Coordinates of N, CA and C in Angstrom, one line a residue:
X51 N 1.1 -5.8 13.0 CA 2.5 -5.5 13.0 C 3.5 -6.3 13.5
X52 N 4.1 -6.8 13.1 CA 5.2 -8.1 13.7 C 5.7 -7.2 14.4
X53 N 6.6 -7.6 16.0 CA 7.4 -7.3 16.3 C 8.2 -8.1 17.4
X54 N 9.4 -8.2 17.4 CA 10.2 -9.3 18.0 C 11.3 -8.5 19.3
X55 N 11.8 -9.2 20.3 CA 12.4 -8.9 21.3 C 12.5 -7.4 22.2
X56 N 11.3 -7.3 22.2 CA 10.9 -6.0 22.8 C 11.3 -6.4 24.5
X57 N 11.4 -4.9 25.2 CA 10.9 -5.3 27.0 C 9.9 -5.0 26.8
X58 N 9.3 -5.7 28.3 CA 7.7 -5.0 29.0 C 7.5 -4.0 28.3
X59 N 8.3 -2.6 29.4 CA 8.2 -1.5 28.9 C 7.2 -1.1 27.5
X60 N 8.3 -1.8 26.5 CA 7.9 -1.2 25.1 C 6.7 -1.6 24.7
X61 N 5.8 -3.0 25.3 CA 5.1 -3.6 24.5 C 4.1 -2.8 24.5
X62 N 3.7 -2.2 25.4 CA 2.3 -1.2 25.6 C 2.3 -0.4 24.2
X63 N 3.3 0.1 23.9 CA 3.5 1.4 22.8 C 3.1 0.6 21.6
X64 N 3.3 -0.1 21.4 CA 3.3 -1.7 20.1 C 1.3 -1.6 19.6
X65 N 0.7 -1.7 20.9 CA -0.4 -2.0 20.7 C -1.4 -1.0 20.9
X66 N -1.2 0.4 20.5 CA -2.2 1.3 20.1 C -2.9 1.5 19.5
X67 N -4.0 2.5 19.5 CA -5.0 3.0 18.4 C -4.3 2.8 16.6
X68 N -3.3 3.5 16.4 CA -2.4 2.9 15.3 C -2.1 1.6 14.9
X69 N -1.7 0.9 15.7 CA -1.7 -0.4 15.5 C -2.8 -1.3 14.7
X70 N -3.9 -0.9 15.5 CA -5.2 -1.7 15.2 C -5.8 -0.8 13.9
X71 N -5.7 0.2 13.5 CA -6.0 1.0 12.2 C -5.2 0.3 11.4
X72 N -3.9 0.2 11.6 CA -2.9 0.2 10.4 C -3.5 -1.7 10.0
X73 N -3.9 -2.4 10.8 CA -4.2 -3.8 10.7 C -5.5 -3.7 9.6
X74 N -6.3 -2.8 10.0 CA -7.6 -2.7 9.2 C -7.4 -2.2 8.1
X75 N -6.4 -1.0 7.9 CA -5.8 -0.6 6.4 C -5.3 -1.5 5.6
X76 N -4.8 -2.5 6.4 CA -3.7 -3.7 5.6 C -4.8 -4.8 4.7
X77 N -5.8 -5.0 5.8 CA -6.8 -5.9 5.0 C -7.3 -5.5 3.8
X78 N -7.8 -3.8 4.3 CA -8.7 -3.2 2.9 C -7.4 -3.3 1.7
X79 N -6.3 -2.8 1.5 CA -5.4 -2.4 0.7 C -5.3 -4.2 -0.1
X80 N -5.0 -5.2 0.9 CA -4.9 -6.5 0.5 C -6.2 -6.9 -0.1
X81 N -7.7 -6.7 0.0 CA -8.5 -7.1 -0.8 C -8.7 -6.4 -1.7
X82 N -8.2 -5.1 -2.1 CA -8.2 -4.2 -3.2 C -7.6 -4.9 -3.9
X83 N -5.9 -5.0 -3.9 CA -5.0 -5.5 -4.8 C -5.3 -7.3 -5.6
X84 N -5.8 -7.7 -4.1 CA -6.3 -9.1 -4.6 C -7.8 -8.6 -5.5
X85 N -8.9 -9.5 -4.9 CA -9.9 -9.5 -5.6 C -10.7 -10.0 -4.5
X86 N -11.9 -9.6 -4.3 CA -12.9 -9.7 -3.1 C -13.2 -11.2 -3.1
X87 N -13.4 -11.8 -4.3 CA -13.4 -13.5 -4.2 C -12.1 -14.2 -3.3
X88 N -11.1 -13.9 -4.1 CA -9.6 -14.5 -3.4 C -9.4 -13.8 -2.1
X89 N -10.1 -12.6 -1.6 CA -9.6 -12.5 -0.4 C -10.7 -13.0 0.6
X90 N -11.8 -13.1 0.2 CA -12.6 -14.1 1.2 C -12.5 -15.5 1.4
X91 N -12.1 -16.0 0.0 CA -11.7 -17.4 -0.2 C -10.6 -17.7 0.6
X92 N -9.9 -17.2 0.9 CA -8.7 -17.4 1.8 C -9.2 -17.1 3.1
X93 N -9.4 -16.0 3.6 CA -10.1 -16.3 4.9 C -10.7 -17.0 5.5
X94 N -11.3 -17.7 4.9 CA -12.1 -18.5 5.2 C -11.5 -19.8 5.2
X95 N -10.4 -20.1 4.2 CA -9.6 -21.2 4.4 C -8.6 -21.0 5.8
X96 N -8.4 -20.1 6.2 CA -7.2 -19.3 7.1 C -8.2 -19.7 8.6
X97 N -9.4 -19.5 8.8 CA -10.5 -19.3 9.6 C -10.8 -20.7 9.9
X98 N -11.2 -21.5 8.9 CA -11.4 -22.8 9.3 C -10.2 -23.7 9.9
X99 N -8.8 -23.5 8.8 CA -8.0 -24.3 9.7 C -7.5 -23.5 11.2
X100 N -7.7 -22.8 11.4 CA -6.8 -22.2 12.7 C -8.5 -21.9 13.7
X101 N -9.5 -22.3 13.3 CA -10.7 -22.1 14.5 C -9.9 -22.9 15.4
X102 N -10.3 -22.5 17.2 CA -9.9 -23.1 18.1 C -8.3 -23.5 18.2
X103 N -7.8 -22.6 17.6 CA -6.5 -23.2 17.8 C -5.4 -21.6 17.6
X104 N -4.3 -21.7 17.7 CA -3.5 -20.7 17.7 C -2.9 -20.2 16.4
X105 N -2.5 -19.3 15.9 CA -1.5 -19.3 14.1 C -0.8 -18.1 14.6
X106 N 0.1 -18.1 13.3 CA 0.9 -16.9 13.3 C 0.9 -16.1 12.0
X107 N 1.3 -14.8 11.9 CA 0.9 -14.5 10.8 C 1.7 -14.8 9.5
X108 N 2.3 -15.4 9.5 CA 3.0 -16.4 8.6 C 1.5 -17.5 7.8
X109 N 1.0 -17.9 9.0 CA -0.1 -18.5 8.7 C -0.9 -18.0 7.7
X110 N -1.5 -17.0 7.8 CA -2.5 -16.0 7.4 C -1.8 -15.8 6.2
X111 N -0.6 -15.5 5.8 CA -0.1 -15.4 4.2 C 0.1 -16.7 3.5
X112 N 0.2 -17.6 4.3 CA 0.3 -18.9 3.6 C -1.0 -19.6 2.9
X113 N -2.1 -19.0 3.8 CA -3.8 -19.4 3.2 C -3.8 -18.2 2.0
X114 N -3.3 -17.1 2.0 CA -3.6 -16.4 1.1 C -3.0 -16.6 -0.7
X115 N -1.5 -17.2 0.0 CA -0.7 -17.7 -1.2 C -1.3 -18.7 -1.7
X116 N -2.0 -19.3 -1.1 CA -2.4 -21.3 -1.8 C -3.4 -20.7 -2.4
X117 N -4.3 -19.4 -1.8 CA -5.5 -19.0 -2.9 C -4.8 -18.4 -4.1
X118 N -3.7 -17.9 -4.2 CA -3.2 -17.1 -5.2 C -2.7 -18.0 -6.5
X119 N -1.9 -19.3 -5.7 CA -1.4 -20.0 -6.4 C -2.3 -20.8 -7.4
X120 N -3.7 -21.2 -7.0 CA -4.4 -21.9 -7.7 C -5.4 -20.7 -8.8
X121 N -5.0 -19.9 -8.9 CA -6.0 -19.2 -10.0 C -4.7 -18.6 -10.8
X122 N -4.7 -17.9 -11.9 CA -4.3 -17.2 -12.7 C -4.1 -15.7 -13.2
X123 N -5.4 -15.1 -12.5 CA -6.0 -14.0 -12.9 C -5.1 -12.8 -12.1
X124 N -4.6 -12.8 -10.9 CA -3.9 -12.2 -10.1 C -2.6 -12.5 -10.2
X125 N -1.7 -11.3 -10.6 CA -0.2 -11.7 -10.5 C 0.5 -10.8 -9.9
X126 N 1.2 -11.1 -9.1 CA 2.3 -10.3 -7.9 C 3.5 -9.8 -8.0
X127 N 4.1 -9.2 -7.6 CA 5.7 -9.1 -7.9 C 6.5 -10.0 -7.0
X128 N 5.6 -10.4 -6.4 CA 6.2 -11.2 -5.0 C 5.6 -12.2 -4.2
X129 N 5.8 -13.0 -3.1 CA 4.8 -13.8 -2.7 C 4.3 -12.7 -1.8
X130 N 3.1 -13.1 -0.9 CA 1.9 -12.6 -0.2 C 3.4 -12.1 1.3
X131 N 3.8 -13.1 1.6 CA 4.5 -13.3 2.6 C 5.3 -11.6 2.6
X132 N 6.1 -11.8 1.2 CA 7.2 -10.8 1.4 C 6.7 -9.1 1.3
X133 N 5.5 -9.1 0.2 CA 4.9 -8.0 0.2 C 3.9 -7.5 1.2
X134 N 3.4 -8.4 2.6 CA 2.8 -8.0 3.5 C 3.5 -7.9 4.8
X135 N 4.8 -8.6 4.3 CA 6.1 -8.3 5.6 C 6.6 -6.8 5.6
X136 N 6.5 -6.6 3.9 CA 7.1 -5.2 3.9 C 6.3 -4.1 4.7
X137 N 5.2 -4.1 4.9 CA 4.4 -3.3 5.5 C 4.0 -3.7 7.2
X138 N 4.3 -5.3 7.9 CA 3.3 -5.4 8.6 C 5.3 -5.4 9.9
X139 N 6.4 -5.2 9.3 CA 7.5 -5.7 10.0 C 7.9 -4.3 9.9
X140 N 7.7 -3.1 9.6 CA 8.2 -1.7 9.7 C 6.8 -0.7 10.2
X141 N 7.3 0.2 11.4 CA 6.3 1.3 11.4 C 6.4 2.2 10.7
X142 N 5.0 3.1 10.6 CA 4.6 4.3 9.5 C 4.4 3.5 8.3
X143 N 4.2 4.6 7.2 CA 3.9 4.4 5.9 C 4.6 5.1 5.2
X144 N 4.7 4.6 4.0 CA 5.4 5.8 2.7 C 4.5 6.6 2.5
X145 N 5.2 7.6 2.0 CA 4.6 8.7 1.0 C 5.3 8.7 -0.5
X146 N 4.4 8.3 -1.0 CA 4.5 8.2 -2.3 C 4.9 9.3 -3.4
X147 N 6.0 10.1 -3.7 CA 5.9 11.0 -4.8 C 5.7 11.0 -6.2
X148 N 5.1 11.4 -7.2 CA 4.9 11.4 -8.8 C 5.5 12.4 -9.0
X149 N 6.4 12.3 -10.0 CA 7.1 13.7 -10.8 C 6.5 13.3 -12.4
X150 N 5.3 14.1 -12.5 CA 4.2 13.8 -13.6 C 4.7 14.2 -15.1
X151 N 6.4 15.0 -15.0 CA 6.8 15.6 -15.5 C 7.6 14.2 -16.4
X152 N 8.5 13.7 -15.6 CA 9.2 12.6 -15.9 C 8.9 10.9 -15.7
X153 N 7.9 10.6 -14.8 CA 7.2 9.6 -15.0 C 7.6 8.8 -13.4
X154 N 9.0 9.3 -12.5 CA 9.6 8.9 -11.7 C 8.7 8.7 -10.6
X155 N 8.5 7.7 -9.6 CA 7.8 7.6 -8.8 C 8.8 6.9 -7.3
X156 N 8.9 7.8 -6.5 CA 9.7 7.2 -5.7 C 8.9 7.2 -3.8
X157 N 9.1 6.4 -3.1 CA 8.9 6.4 -1.9 C 10.1 6.8 -0.6
X158 N 9.1 7.4 0.7 CA 9.9 7.8 1.6 C 9.1 7.2 2.8
X159 N 10.2 7.1 3.7 CA 9.1 7.1 5.3 C 8.5 7.9 5.4
X160 N 7.1 8.0 6.2 CA 6.5 8.9 7.1 C 5.7 8.4 8.2
X161 N 6.0 9.2 9.2 CA 5.9 8.7 10.7 C 4.8 9.2 10.9
X162 N 3.5 9.3 11.8 CA 2.9 9.9 12.2 C 3.3 11.1 13.3
X163 N 3.9 10.5 14.0 CA 4.5 11.2 15.1 C 6.1 11.0 15.1
X164 N 6.8 11.4 16.2 CA 8.2 11.2 16.1 C 8.5 9.9 17.3
X165 N 9.1 8.6 16.3 CA 9.4 7.5 17.6 C 9.9 7.9 18.7
X166 N 9.8 7.2 19.8 CA 10.6 7.6 21.0 C 11.5 6.5 20.6
X167 N 11.2 5.3 20.2 CA 12.2 4.1 20.4 C 12.7 3.7 18.9
X168 N 14.2 4.1 18.8 CA 14.9 4.0 17.4 C 14.5 2.6 17.3
X169 N 14.7 1.6 18.2 CA 14.6 0.6 17.9 C 13.3 0.0 17.0
X170 N 12.2 0.7 16.9 CA 11.5 0.5 16.1 C 11.6 0.9 14.6
X171 N 12.1 1.4 14.4 CA 12.6 1.8 13.2 C 13.3 0.8 12.6
X172 N 13.2 0.1 11.1 CA 14.0 -0.5 10.6 C 14.9 0.1 9.2
X173 N 15.9 -0.7 9.4 CA 17.0 0.2 8.1 C 16.4 0.1 6.7
X174 N 15.7 -1.0 6.7 CA 15.2 -0.9 4.9 C 14.2 0.4 4.5
X175 N 13.1 0.8 5.2 CA 12.0 1.8 5.1 C 11.5 1.5 3.8
X176 N 11.7 0.8 2.9 CA 10.8 0.2 1.6 C 9.7 -0.5 1.6
X177 N 8.4 0.0 0.8 CA 7.7 -1.0 1.3 C 7.5 -1.7 -0.1
X178 N 6.6 -2.7 -0.6 CA 6.2 -3.2 -1.8 C 4.9 -2.4 -1.9
X179 N 4.5 -1.6 -3.1 CA 3.5 -0.8 -2.8 C 2.4 -1.0 -3.9
X180 N 1.2 -1.4 -3.7 CA 0.5 -1.7 -4.8 C -0.3 -0.3 -5.3
X181 N -0.6 0.3 -6.4 CA -0.4 1.7 -6.9 C -1.8 1.5 -8.0
X182 N -3.0 1.4 -7.2 CA -4.1 2.1 -8.0 C -4.2 3.8 -8.5
X183 N -4.7 3.9 -9.8 CA -4.2 5.1 -10.1 C -5.4 5.1 -11.7
X184 N -5.7 6.7 -11.8 CA -6.7 7.0 -13.3 C -5.7 8.0 -13.7
X185 N -5.9 7.9 -14.7 CA -5.6 9.1 -16.0 C -6.5 9.9 -16.8
X186 N -6.6 11.2 -16.8 CA -7.3 11.5 -17.4 C -8.9 11.0 -17.0
X187 N -9.4 10.2 -15.9 CA -10.6 10.1 -15.6 C -10.9 8.5 -16.1
X188 N -10.0 7.8 -16.4 CA -9.7 6.0 -16.7 C -9.0 5.6 -16.1
X189 N -9.9 4.8 -15.2 CA -8.6 3.8 -14.2 C -7.7 3.1 -15.0
X190 N -6.4 2.9 -14.6 CA -5.3 2.5 -15.4 C -5.1 1.0 -14.7
X191 N -4.6 0.2 -15.2 CA -3.7 -0.9 -14.7 C -3.3 -0.8 -13.6
X192 N -3.4 -1.6 -12.4 CA -2.9 -2.0 -11.2 C -1.2 -1.8 -11.7
X193 N -0.3 -1.0 -10.7 CA 1.4 -1.2 -10.7 C 1.7 -1.1 -9.7
X194 N 3.1 -1.8 -9.4 CA 3.5 -1.7 -8.1 C 4.9 -1.0 -8.4
X195 N 4.9 -0.5 -6.9 CA 6.4 0.2 -6.6 C 7.2 -0.2 -5.4
X196 N 8.0 -1.2 -6.2 CA 8.8 -2.2 -5.2 C 10.1 -2.3 -4.7
X197 N 10.3 -1.0 -5.1 CA 11.9 -0.2 -4.7 C 11.4 1.4 -4.3
X198 N 12.5 1.7 -4.2 CA 12.7 3.1 -3.6 C 12.3 4.2 -4.3
X199 N 12.6 4.0 -5.8 CA 12.3 4.8 -6.9 C 12.4 4.0 -8.3
X200 N 11.1 4.6 -8.9 CA 11.1 3.5 -10.1 C 10.1 4.3 -11.2
X201 N 10.9 4.5 -12.5 CA 10.0 5.1 -13.7 C 8.7 4.6 -14.2
X202 N 8.1 5.4 -14.3 CA 6.5 4.9 -15.2 C 6.2 5.9 -16.3
X203 N 6.6 5.3 -16.9 CA 6.3 6.2 -18.4 C 4.7 6.6 -18.4
X204 N 3.8 5.6 -18.2 CA 2.4 5.8 -19.0 C 2.0 6.8 -17.7
X205 N 2.9 7.4 -16.8 CA 2.3 8.5 -15.7 C 2.8 9.7 -16.0
X206 N 3.4 9.9 -17.2 CA 4.1 11.3 -17.6 C 2.8 12.0 -18.2
X207 N 2.5 13.0 -18.0 CA 1.2 14.0 -18.7 C 2.1 15.0 -19.7
X208 N 1.2 15.6 -20.7 CA 1.8 16.5 -21.2 C 0.9 18.1 -21.0
X209 N 1.6 18.9 -22.1 CA 0.9 20.1 -21.5 C -0.7 20.3 -21.8
X210 N -1.1 19.4 -22.1 CA -2.9 19.9 -22.3 C -3.3 19.7 -21.2
X211 N -4.4 21.0 -21.2 CA -5.1 21.2 -19.9 C -5.9 19.3 -19.0
X212 N -6.4 18.9 -19.9 CA -6.7 17.9 -20.2 C -5.7 16.6 -19.6
X213 N -4.8 16.6 -19.4 CA -3.8 15.7 -19.1 C -3.7 15.4 -17.3
X214 N -4.4 14.3 -16.6 CA -3.8 14.6 -15.0 C -3.7 13.2 -14.8
X215 N -3.1 13.1 -13.5 CA -3.0 11.7 -12.9 C -3.9 11.6 -11.3
X216 N -4.1 10.9 -10.9 CA -4.3 10.7 -9.6 C -3.8 9.2 -9.1
X217 N -3.0 9.2 -8.1 CA -2.6 8.0 -7.3 C -3.3 7.8 -5.9
X218 N -3.8 6.3 -6.2 CA -4.4 5.6 -4.4 C -5.8 5.8 -4.8
X219 N -6.3 5.7 -5.8 CA -7.4 5.4 -6.2 C -8.4 5.1 -5.0
X220 N -9.5 5.9 -4.7 CA -10.2 5.6 -3.4 C -9.6 5.2 -2.0
X221 N -8.3 5.7 -2.5 CA -7.6 5.7 -1.0 C -7.7 4.5 -0.5
X222 N -7.1 3.4 -1.1 CA -7.3 2.1 -0.8 C -5.8 1.6 -0.4
X223 N -5.0 2.1 -0.8 CA -3.8 2.1 0.0 C -2.9 2.8 1.4
X224 N -2.2 2.1 1.9 CA -2.0 2.8 3.1 C -0.8 3.3 2.8
X225 N -1.1 4.3 2.4 CA -0.1 5.5 1.9 C -0.6 6.6 1.7
X226 N 0.6 8.1 2.0 CA -0.3 9.3 1.4 C 1.0 9.3 -0.6
X227 N 0.3 10.5 -0.7 CA 0.5 10.8 -1.9 C 1.0 12.4 -1.7
X228 N 2.2 12.4 -3.0 CA 2.2 13.8 -3.4 C 2.5 13.8 -4.7
X229 N 2.7 15.0 -5.3 CA 3.4 15.4 -6.6 C 4.0 16.3 -6.8
X230 N 4.8 16.4 -7.7 CA 5.9 17.9 -8.2 C 4.6 18.7 -8.4
X231 N 5.4 20.1 -8.5 CA 4.5 21.5 -8.8 C 3.3 20.6 -10.1
X232 N 3.9 20.9 -11.0 CA 3.1 20.5 -12.2 C 2.0 19.5 -11.9
X233 N 2.3 18.4 -11.0 CA 1.1 17.4 -11.2 C 0.2 18.0 -10.2
X234 N 0.7 18.8 -9.1 CA -0.3 19.8 -8.2 C -1.2 20.7 -9.7
X235 N -0.6 21.3 -10.3 CA -1.1 22.4 -10.9 C -2.3 21.2 -12.1
X236 N -2.0 20.8 -12.3 CA -2.8 20.1 -13.4 C -4.1 19.1 -12.4
X237 N -3.7 19.1 -11.6 CA -5.3 18.5 -10.5 C -5.6 19.7 -10.1
X238 N -5.4 21.0 -10.0 CA -6.1 22.2 -9.5 C -6.9 22.4 -10.6
X239 N -6.3 22.3 -11.9 CA -7.2 22.9 -13.1 C -8.5 22.1 -13.2
X240 N -8.0 20.7 -13.1 CA -9.3 20.0 -13.7 C -10.3 20.0 -12.5
X241 N -10.1 20.0 -11.2 CA -10.9 20.6 -10.4 C -11.3 21.6 -10.3
X242 N -10.8 22.6 -10.7 CA -11.9 24.2 -11.2 C -12.9 23.9 -12.3
X243 N -12.3 22.5 -13.1 CA -13.4 22.9 -14.2 C -14.2 21.8 -14.0
X244 N -14.3 20.6 -13.0 CA -14.6 19.8 -12.7 C -15.0 19.3 -11.0
X245 N -15.6 19.8 -9.9 CA -15.2 19.8 -8.8 C -15.5 18.4 -8.7
X246 N -15.9 17.8 -8.9 CA -16.9 16.3 -8.6 C -15.8 15.5 -9.8
X247 N -14.9 15.5 -10.2 CA -13.8 14.5 -10.6 C -13.6 13.5 -10.2
X248 N -13.4 12.4 -11.1 CA -13.1 11.1 -10.1 C -11.7 10.5 -10.8

């Protein structure tokens, strides 16, 4: 997490177990929305360039962007810097709520605990969120929630008992998921039929 201009007494709050866990979660999320080859290649390039020297967060994003620019398979809604800055420049993480009747997905900030220092909060609190998801047991193409609310018609479900949606497939994203009542009802019905559903 990137922070600037804090008092010495505030710095210790910033480097706790949550900060390091978030860093690991960011790396996992990044490797999933890119692909393993691109992720590893960018890291190798970064480590080779900055071995035995200092680096900043933007140096890492620059190496990832170079890898992305050299290929045409992975298409992103913004630069890696803009995507990852939306995660590293603010604390907490989003709760993604999907209304399966309308296909409206929204994000709201969620914090693990009440933040003592309100200066840690940002005014934006919007993330660029990669959404890996499945519908009726079939993996769907990655989509991005890059604003506070967005409509995804493909995520609407019918009255059929066999029509359901799960977001954050394999829990690779650093966010929590919530559904409207119908979404939870559909998942409950499916779990009763198939406790091992994927």
